[in-house]
Short mmCIF file of C-alpha atoms in Angstrom, two decimals:
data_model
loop_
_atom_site.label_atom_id
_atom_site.label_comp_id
_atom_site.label_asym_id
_atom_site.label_seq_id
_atom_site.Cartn_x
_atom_site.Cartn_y
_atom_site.Cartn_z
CA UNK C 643 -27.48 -29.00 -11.22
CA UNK C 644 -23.97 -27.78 -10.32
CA UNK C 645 -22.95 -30.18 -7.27
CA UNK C 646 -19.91 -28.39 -6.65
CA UNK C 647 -21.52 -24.44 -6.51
CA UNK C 648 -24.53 -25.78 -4.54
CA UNK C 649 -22.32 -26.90 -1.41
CA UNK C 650 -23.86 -24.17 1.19
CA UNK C 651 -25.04 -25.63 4.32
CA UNK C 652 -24.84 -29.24 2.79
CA UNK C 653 -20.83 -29.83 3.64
CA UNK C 654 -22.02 -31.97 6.57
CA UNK C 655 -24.13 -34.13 4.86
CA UNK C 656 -21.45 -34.92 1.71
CA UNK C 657 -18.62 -35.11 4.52
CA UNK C 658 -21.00 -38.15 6.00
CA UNK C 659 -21.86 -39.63 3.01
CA UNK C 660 -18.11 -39.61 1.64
CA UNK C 661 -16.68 -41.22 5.48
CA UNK C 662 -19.92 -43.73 4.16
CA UNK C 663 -18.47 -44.27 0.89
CA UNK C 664 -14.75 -44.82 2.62
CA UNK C 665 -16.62 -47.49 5.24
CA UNK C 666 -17.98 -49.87 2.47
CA UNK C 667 -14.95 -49.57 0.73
CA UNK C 668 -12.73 -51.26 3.01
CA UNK C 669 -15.17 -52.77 4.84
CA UNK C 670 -13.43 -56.16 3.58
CA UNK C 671 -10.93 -55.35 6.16
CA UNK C 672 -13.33 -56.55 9.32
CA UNK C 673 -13.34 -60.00 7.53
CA UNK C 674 -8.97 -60.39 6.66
CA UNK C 675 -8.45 -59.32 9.65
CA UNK C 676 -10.76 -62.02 11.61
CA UNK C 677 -9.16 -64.57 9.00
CA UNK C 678 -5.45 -63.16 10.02
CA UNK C 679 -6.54 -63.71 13.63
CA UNK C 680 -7.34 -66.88 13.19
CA UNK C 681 -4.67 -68.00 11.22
CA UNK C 682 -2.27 -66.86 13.75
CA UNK C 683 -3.95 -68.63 16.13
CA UNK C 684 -5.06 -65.99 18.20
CA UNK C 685 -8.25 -66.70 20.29
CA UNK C 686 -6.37 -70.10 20.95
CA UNK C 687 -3.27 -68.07 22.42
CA UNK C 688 -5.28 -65.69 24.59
CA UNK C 689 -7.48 -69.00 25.38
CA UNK C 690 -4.87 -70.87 26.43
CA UNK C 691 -2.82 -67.96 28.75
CA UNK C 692 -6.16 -68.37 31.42
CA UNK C 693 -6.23 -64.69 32.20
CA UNK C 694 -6.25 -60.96 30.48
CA UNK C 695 -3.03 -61.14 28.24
CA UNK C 696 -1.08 -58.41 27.94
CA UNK C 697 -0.09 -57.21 24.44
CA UNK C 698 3.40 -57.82 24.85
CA UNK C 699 3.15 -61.41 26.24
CA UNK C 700 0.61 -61.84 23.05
CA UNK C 701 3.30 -61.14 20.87
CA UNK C 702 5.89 -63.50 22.66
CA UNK C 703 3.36 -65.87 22.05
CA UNK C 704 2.55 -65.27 18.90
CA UNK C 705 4.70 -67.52 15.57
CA UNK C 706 5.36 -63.60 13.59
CA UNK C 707 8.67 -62.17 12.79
CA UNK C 708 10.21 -60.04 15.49
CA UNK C 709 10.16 -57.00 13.01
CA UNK C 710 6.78 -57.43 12.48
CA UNK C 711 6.01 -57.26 16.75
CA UNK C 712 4.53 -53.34 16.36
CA UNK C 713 1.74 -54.08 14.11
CA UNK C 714 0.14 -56.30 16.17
CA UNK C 715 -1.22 -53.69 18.38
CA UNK C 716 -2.93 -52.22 15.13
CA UNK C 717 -4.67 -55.65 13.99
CA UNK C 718 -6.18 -55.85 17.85
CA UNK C 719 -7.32 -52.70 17.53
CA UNK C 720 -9.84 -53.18 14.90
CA UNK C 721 -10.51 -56.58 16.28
CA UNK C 722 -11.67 -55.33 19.34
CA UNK C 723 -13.50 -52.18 18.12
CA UNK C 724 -15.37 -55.28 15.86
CA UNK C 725 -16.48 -57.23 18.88
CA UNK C 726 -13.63 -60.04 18.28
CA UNK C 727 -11.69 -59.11 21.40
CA UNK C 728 -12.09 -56.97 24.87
CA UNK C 729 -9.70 -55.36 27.08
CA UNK C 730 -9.62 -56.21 31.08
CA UNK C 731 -7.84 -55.29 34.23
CA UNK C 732 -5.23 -58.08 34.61
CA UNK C 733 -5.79 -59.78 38.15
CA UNK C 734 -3.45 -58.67 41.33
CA UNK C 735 -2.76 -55.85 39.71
CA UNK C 736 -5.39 -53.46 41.01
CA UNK C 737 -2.64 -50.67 41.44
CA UNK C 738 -2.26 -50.85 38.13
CA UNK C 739 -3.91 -49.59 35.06
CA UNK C 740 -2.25 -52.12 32.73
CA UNK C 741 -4.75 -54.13 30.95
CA UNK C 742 -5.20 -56.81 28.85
CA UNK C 743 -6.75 -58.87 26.14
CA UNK C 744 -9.48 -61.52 26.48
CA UNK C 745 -12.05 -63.27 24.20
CA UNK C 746 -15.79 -62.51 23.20
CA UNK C 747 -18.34 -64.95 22.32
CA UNK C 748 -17.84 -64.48 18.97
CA UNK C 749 -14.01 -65.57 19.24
CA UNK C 750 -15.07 -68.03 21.35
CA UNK C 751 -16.38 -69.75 18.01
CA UNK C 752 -13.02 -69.44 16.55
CA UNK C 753 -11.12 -71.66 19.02
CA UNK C 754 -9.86 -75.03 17.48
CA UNK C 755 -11.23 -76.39 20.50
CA UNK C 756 -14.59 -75.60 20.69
CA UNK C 757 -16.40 -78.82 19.13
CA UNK C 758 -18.74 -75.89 17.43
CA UNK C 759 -16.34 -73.87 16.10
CA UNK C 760 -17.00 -71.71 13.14
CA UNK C 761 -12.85 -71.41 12.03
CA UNK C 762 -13.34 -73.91 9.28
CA UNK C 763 -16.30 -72.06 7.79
CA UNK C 764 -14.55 -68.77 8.13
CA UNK C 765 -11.58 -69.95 6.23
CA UNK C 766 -13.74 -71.66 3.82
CA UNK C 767 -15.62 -68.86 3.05
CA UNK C 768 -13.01 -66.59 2.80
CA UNK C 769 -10.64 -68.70 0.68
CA UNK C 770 -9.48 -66.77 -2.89
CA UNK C 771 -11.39 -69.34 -4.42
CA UNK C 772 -14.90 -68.22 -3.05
CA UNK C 773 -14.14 -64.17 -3.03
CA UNK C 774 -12.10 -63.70 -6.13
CA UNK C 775 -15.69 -63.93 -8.13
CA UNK C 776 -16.66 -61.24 -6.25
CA UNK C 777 -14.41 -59.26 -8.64
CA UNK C 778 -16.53 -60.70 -11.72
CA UNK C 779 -20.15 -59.77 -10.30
CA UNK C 780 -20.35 -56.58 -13.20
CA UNK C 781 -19.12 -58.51 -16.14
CA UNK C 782 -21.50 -61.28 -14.72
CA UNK C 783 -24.51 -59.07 -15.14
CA UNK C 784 -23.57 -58.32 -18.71
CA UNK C 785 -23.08 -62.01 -19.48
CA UNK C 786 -24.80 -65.56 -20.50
CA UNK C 787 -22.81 -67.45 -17.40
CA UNK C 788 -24.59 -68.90 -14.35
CA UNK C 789 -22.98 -67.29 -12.13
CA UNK C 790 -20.15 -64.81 -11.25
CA UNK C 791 -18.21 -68.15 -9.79
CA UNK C 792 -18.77 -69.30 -13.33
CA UNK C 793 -17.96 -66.39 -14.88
CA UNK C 794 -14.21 -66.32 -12.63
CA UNK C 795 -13.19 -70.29 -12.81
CA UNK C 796 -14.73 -71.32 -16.13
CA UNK C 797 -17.29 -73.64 -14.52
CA UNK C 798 -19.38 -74.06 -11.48
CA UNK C 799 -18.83 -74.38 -7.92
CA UNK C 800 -19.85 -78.11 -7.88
CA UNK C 801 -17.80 -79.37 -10.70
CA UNK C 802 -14.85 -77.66 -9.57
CA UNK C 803 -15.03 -79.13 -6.15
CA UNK C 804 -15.50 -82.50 -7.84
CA UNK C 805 -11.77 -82.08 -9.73
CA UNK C 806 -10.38 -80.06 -6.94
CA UNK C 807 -10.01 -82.36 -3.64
CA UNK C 808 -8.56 -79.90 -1.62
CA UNK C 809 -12.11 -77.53 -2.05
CA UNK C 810 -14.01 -80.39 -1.67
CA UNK C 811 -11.96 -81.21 1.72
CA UNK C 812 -12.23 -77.45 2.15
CA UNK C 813 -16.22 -77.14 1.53
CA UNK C 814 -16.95 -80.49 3.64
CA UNK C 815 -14.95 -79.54 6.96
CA UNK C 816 -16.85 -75.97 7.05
CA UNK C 817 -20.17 -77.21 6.49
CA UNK C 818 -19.91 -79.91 8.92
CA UNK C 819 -18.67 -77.37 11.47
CA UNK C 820 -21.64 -75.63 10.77
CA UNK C 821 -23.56 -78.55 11.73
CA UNK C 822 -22.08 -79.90 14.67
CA UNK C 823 -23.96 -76.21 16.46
CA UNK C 824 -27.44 -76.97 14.76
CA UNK C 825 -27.39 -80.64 15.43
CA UNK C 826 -27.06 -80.29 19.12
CA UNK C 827 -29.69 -77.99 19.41
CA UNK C 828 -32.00 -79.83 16.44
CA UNK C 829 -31.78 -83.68 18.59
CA UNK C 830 -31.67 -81.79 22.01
CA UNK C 831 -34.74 -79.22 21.72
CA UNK C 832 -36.89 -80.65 18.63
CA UNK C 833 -36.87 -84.37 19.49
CA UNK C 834 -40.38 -84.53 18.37
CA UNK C 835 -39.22 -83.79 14.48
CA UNK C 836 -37.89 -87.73 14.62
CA UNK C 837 -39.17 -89.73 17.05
CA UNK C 838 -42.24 -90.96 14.68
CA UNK C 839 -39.87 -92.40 12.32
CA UNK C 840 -38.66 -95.23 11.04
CA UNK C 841 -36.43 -94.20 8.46
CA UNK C 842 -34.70 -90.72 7.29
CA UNK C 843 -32.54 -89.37 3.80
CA UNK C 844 -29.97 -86.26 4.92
CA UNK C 845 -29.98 -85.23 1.06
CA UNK C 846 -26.30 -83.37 0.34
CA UNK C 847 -25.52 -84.63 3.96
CA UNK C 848 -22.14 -84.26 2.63
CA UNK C 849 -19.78 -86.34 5.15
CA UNK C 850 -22.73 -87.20 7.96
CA UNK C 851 -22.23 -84.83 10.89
CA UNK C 852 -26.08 -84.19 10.94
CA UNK C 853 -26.92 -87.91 10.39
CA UNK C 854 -24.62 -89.36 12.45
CA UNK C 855 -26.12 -86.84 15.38
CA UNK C 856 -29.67 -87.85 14.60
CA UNK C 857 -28.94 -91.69 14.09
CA UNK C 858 -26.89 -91.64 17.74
CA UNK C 859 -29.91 -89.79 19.18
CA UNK C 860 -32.30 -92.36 17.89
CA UNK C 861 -30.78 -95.43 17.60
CA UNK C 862 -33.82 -96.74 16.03
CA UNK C 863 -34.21 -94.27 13.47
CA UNK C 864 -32.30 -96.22 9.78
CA UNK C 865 -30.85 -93.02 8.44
CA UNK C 866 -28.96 -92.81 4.60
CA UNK C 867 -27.07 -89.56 3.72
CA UNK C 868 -27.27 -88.91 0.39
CA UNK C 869 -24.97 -87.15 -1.85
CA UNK C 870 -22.66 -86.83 -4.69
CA UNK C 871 -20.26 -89.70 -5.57
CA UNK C 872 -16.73 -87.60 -4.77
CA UNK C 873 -18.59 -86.36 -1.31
CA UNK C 874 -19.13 -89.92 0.07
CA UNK C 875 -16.59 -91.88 -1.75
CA UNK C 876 -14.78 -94.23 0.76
CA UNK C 877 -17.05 -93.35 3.94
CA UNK C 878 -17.92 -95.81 6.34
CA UNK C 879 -21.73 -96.93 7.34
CA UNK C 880 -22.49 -97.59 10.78
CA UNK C 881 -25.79 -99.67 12.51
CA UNK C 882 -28.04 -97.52 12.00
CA UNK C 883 -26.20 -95.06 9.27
CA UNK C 884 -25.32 -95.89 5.83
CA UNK C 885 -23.85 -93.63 2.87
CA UNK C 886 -25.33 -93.34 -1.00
CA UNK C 887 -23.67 -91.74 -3.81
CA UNK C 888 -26.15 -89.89 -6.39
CA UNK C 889 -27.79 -86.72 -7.50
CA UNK C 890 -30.73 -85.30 -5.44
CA UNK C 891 -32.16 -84.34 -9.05
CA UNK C 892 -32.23 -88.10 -10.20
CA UNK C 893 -33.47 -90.13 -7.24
CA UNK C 894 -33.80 -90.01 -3.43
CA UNK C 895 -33.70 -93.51 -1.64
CA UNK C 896 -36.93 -94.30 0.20
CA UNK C 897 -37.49 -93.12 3.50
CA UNK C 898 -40.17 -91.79 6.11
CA UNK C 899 -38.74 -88.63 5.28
CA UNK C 900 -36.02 -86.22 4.10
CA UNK C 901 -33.63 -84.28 5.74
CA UNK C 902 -32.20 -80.84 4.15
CA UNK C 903 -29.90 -78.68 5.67
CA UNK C 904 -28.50 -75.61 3.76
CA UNK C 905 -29.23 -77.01 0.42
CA UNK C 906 -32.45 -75.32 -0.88
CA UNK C 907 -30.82 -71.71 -0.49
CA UNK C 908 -28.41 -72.92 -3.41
CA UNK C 909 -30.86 -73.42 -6.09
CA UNK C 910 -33.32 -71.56 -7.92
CA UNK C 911 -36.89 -71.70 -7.42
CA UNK C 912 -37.78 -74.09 -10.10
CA UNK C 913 -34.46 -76.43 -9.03
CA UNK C 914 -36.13 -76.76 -5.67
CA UNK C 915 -39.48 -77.38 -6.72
CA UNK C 916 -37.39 -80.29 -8.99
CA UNK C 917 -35.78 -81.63 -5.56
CA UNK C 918 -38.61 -81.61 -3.28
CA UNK C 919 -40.38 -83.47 -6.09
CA UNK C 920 -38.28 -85.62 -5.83
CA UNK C 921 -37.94 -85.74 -2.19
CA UNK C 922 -41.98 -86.21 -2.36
CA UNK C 923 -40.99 -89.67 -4.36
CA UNK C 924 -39.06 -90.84 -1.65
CA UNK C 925 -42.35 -91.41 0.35
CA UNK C 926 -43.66 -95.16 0.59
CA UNK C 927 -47.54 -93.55 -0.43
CA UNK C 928 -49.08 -90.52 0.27
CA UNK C 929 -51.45 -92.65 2.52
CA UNK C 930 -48.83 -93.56 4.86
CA UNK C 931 -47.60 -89.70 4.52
CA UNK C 932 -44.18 -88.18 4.42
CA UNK C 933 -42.61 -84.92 5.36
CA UNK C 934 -39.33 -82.74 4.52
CA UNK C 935 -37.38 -81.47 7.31
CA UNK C 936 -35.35 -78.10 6.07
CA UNK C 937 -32.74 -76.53 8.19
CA UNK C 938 -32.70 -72.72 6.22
CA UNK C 939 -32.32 -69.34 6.30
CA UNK C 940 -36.50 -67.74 6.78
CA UNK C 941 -36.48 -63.91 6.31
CA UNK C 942 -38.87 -63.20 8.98
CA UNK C 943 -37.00 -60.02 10.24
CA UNK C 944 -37.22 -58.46 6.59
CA UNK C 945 -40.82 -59.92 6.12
CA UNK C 946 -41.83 -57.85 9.51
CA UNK C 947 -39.97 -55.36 9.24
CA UNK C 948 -37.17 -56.27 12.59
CA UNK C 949 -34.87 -52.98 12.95
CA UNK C 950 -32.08 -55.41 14.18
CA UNK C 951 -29.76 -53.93 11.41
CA UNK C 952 -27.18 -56.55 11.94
CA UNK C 953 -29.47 -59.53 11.61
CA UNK C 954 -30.89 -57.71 8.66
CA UNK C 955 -27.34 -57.32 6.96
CA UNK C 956 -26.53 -61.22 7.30
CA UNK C 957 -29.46 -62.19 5.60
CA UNK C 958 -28.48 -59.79 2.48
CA UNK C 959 -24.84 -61.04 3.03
CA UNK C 960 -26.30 -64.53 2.55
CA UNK C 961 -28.98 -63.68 -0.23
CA UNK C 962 -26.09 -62.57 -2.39
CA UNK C 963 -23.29 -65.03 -1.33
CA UNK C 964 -25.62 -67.65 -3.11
CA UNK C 965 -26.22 -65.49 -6.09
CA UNK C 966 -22.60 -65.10 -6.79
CA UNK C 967 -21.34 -68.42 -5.75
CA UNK C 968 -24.49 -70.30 -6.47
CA UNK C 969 -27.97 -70.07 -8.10
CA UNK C 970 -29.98 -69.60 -5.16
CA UNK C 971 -31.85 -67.15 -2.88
CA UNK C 972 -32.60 -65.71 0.50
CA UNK C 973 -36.71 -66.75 0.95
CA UNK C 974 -39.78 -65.47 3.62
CA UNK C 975 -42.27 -67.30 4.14
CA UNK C 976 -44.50 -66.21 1.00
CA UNK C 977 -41.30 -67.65 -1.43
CA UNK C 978 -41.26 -71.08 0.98
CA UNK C 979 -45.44 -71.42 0.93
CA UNK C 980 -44.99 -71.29 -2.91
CA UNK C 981 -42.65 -73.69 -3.66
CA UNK C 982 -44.41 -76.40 -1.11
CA UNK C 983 -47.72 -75.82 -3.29
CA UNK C 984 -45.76 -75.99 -6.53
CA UNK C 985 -44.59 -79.06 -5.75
CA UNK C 986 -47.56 -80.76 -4.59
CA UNK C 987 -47.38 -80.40 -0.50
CA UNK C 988 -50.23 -79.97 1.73
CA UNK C 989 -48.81 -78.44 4.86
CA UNK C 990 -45.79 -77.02 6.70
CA UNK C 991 -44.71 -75.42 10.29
CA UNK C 992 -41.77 -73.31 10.76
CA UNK C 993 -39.73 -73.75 14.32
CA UNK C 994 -37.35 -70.76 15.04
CA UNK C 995 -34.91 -72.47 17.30
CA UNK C 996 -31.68 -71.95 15.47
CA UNK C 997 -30.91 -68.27 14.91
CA UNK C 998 -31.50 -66.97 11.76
CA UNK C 999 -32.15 -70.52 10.68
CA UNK C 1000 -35.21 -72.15 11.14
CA UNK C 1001 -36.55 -76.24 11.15
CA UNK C 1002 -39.48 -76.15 8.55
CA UNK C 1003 -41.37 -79.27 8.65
CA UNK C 1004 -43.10 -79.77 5.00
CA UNK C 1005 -45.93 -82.36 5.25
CA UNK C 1006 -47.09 -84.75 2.46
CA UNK C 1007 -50.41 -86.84 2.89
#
């Protein structure tokens, strides 16, 4: 078929498609220009002034180069048009059409002062390190390596945080933002997850946000956060909170039960049957019982069919950040059920209290 002498009434439909094409191809400029923002400090700035700011007292504010003043209109732009940012009447000025800048929700997240905020994982995440292997994901599928991380830096993610201290300093601060957000809700709304018991692993617990959250909520509760050597080298245990070095593939100290947050979505299917094996050895007996609380992404919106597009999207997003990065999935419920049966649980229940997270509660007895 000749494309180019069939146009006729089909212009419309190829003009779409190509401003389609031209979306997804600098569609990377939504996330720079959040990770500009933020490195300018520019929720904090319009934070801080109390009130609609006005573009040109923005820029007074800002630390840029005078020369570079007339751009700044362009990055708002595209901040506000992505939900970042909105525009407002300025107070006492009702005579006046002038407006001016203030924050959304979202950048509400991004302020250094918000005790959730989400500027450590956006830098993180968006650090050359994580998206130049982005540029290797086609020579990746024609390779032997791991993964397209592998494939860029010559080994994987893990071993080149372990000889890299700033990414390890790097990966630790943005996951334990992340977790400051899902351990308030987690100890505030789904007390009942802890209040049986006696004693509690956070496996890859990294630096102890989570634990530290659950063992100040239960003061009872003897929790141990578990993870790699480099990760809790020269942290400090508390009362009720103490720090192990190992390898979750190895062994898992004892305990009522384990704790995982984010960590199954790294690994493949067989890896995590491996770990929640071993998490299952962790358990005094299978008399007394045990169980393994995950924190993770659940695809129920794809499993059902949800037309929230966006929510959709993230969970993709996610599904292959962890391909390239990792060796892990995106999983519904089906892919969860599976590896619970695989490795030799009898139960579970799935709590959707955190987003597109959810707490799934594996049971052993």
């Amino acid at each position: 078929m000749d494309l180019a002498r069939n146009l006729g009434d089909h212009t419309g439909e190829l003009f779409q498609a190509q401003a389609h094409i031209w979306n997804h191809i600098f569609n990377f400029i939504n996330s720079m220009s959040v990770k500009c923002a933020t490195q300018l400090g520019i929720p904090d700035v319009i934070h801080k002034h109390g009130q609609p700011m006005t573009l040109d007292q923005l820029i007074d504010a800002l630390p840029i180069k005078n020369a570079k003043a007339p751009f700044v209109y362009r990055l708002m732009q595209i901040l506000i048009h992505s939900g970042f940012f909105i525009e407002a009447k300025i107070p006492g000025n009702e005579n006046d059409n002038q407006k001016g800048y203030l924050l959304t929700s979202a950048s509400e997240l991004l302020l250094k002062s918000n005790p959730f905020s989400m500027t450590p994982f956006l830098l993180a995440m968006l650090d050359p390190t994580l998206t130049d292997p982005w540029q290797n994901l086609s020579q990746w599928f024609q390779n032997s390596d791991e993964t397209p991380f592998y494939t860029c830096h010559g080994r994987s993610i893990y071993a080149f945080a372990s000889h890299e201290p700033w990414l390890n300093q790097f990966f630790n601060e943005a996951m334990a933002s992340d977790t400051r957000l899902v351990s308030s809700v987690v100890t505030k709304d789904c007390k009942h997850v802890f209040e049986s018991l006696n004693s509690l692993v956070d496996v890859g617990g990294g630096t102890g946000t989570f634990a530290k959250a659950i063992a100040d909520a239960f003061p009872r509760l003897k929790c141990t956060v578990l993870d790699l050597p480099h990760v809790v080298d020269g942290l400090e245990s508390s009362k009720n909170l103490a720090y192990v070095g190992g390898n979750m593939f190895e062994a898992i100290p004892p305990a009522d039960a384990v704790l995982m947050k984010w960590i199954l979505i790294d690994w493949s299917d067989d890896e995590c049957v491996q770990i929640l094996k071993k998490c299952k050895e962790a358990f005094p007996s299978k008399e007394k019982g045990g169980k393994v609380i995950i924190v993770d992404m659940f695809c129920k919106s794809l499993q059902k069919g949800d037309d929230d597009h966006e929510t959709i999207e993230t969970q993709l997003f996610f599904d292959m950040e962890v391909m390239v990065l990792l060796k892990g999935r995106q999983r519904n419920e089906k892919d969860w059920a599976k590896l619970f049966t695989e490795a030799g649980f009898s139960d579970y229940k799935i709590t959707a209290v955190l987003g597109l997270r959810s707490i799934i509660e594996v049971y052993y007895y």
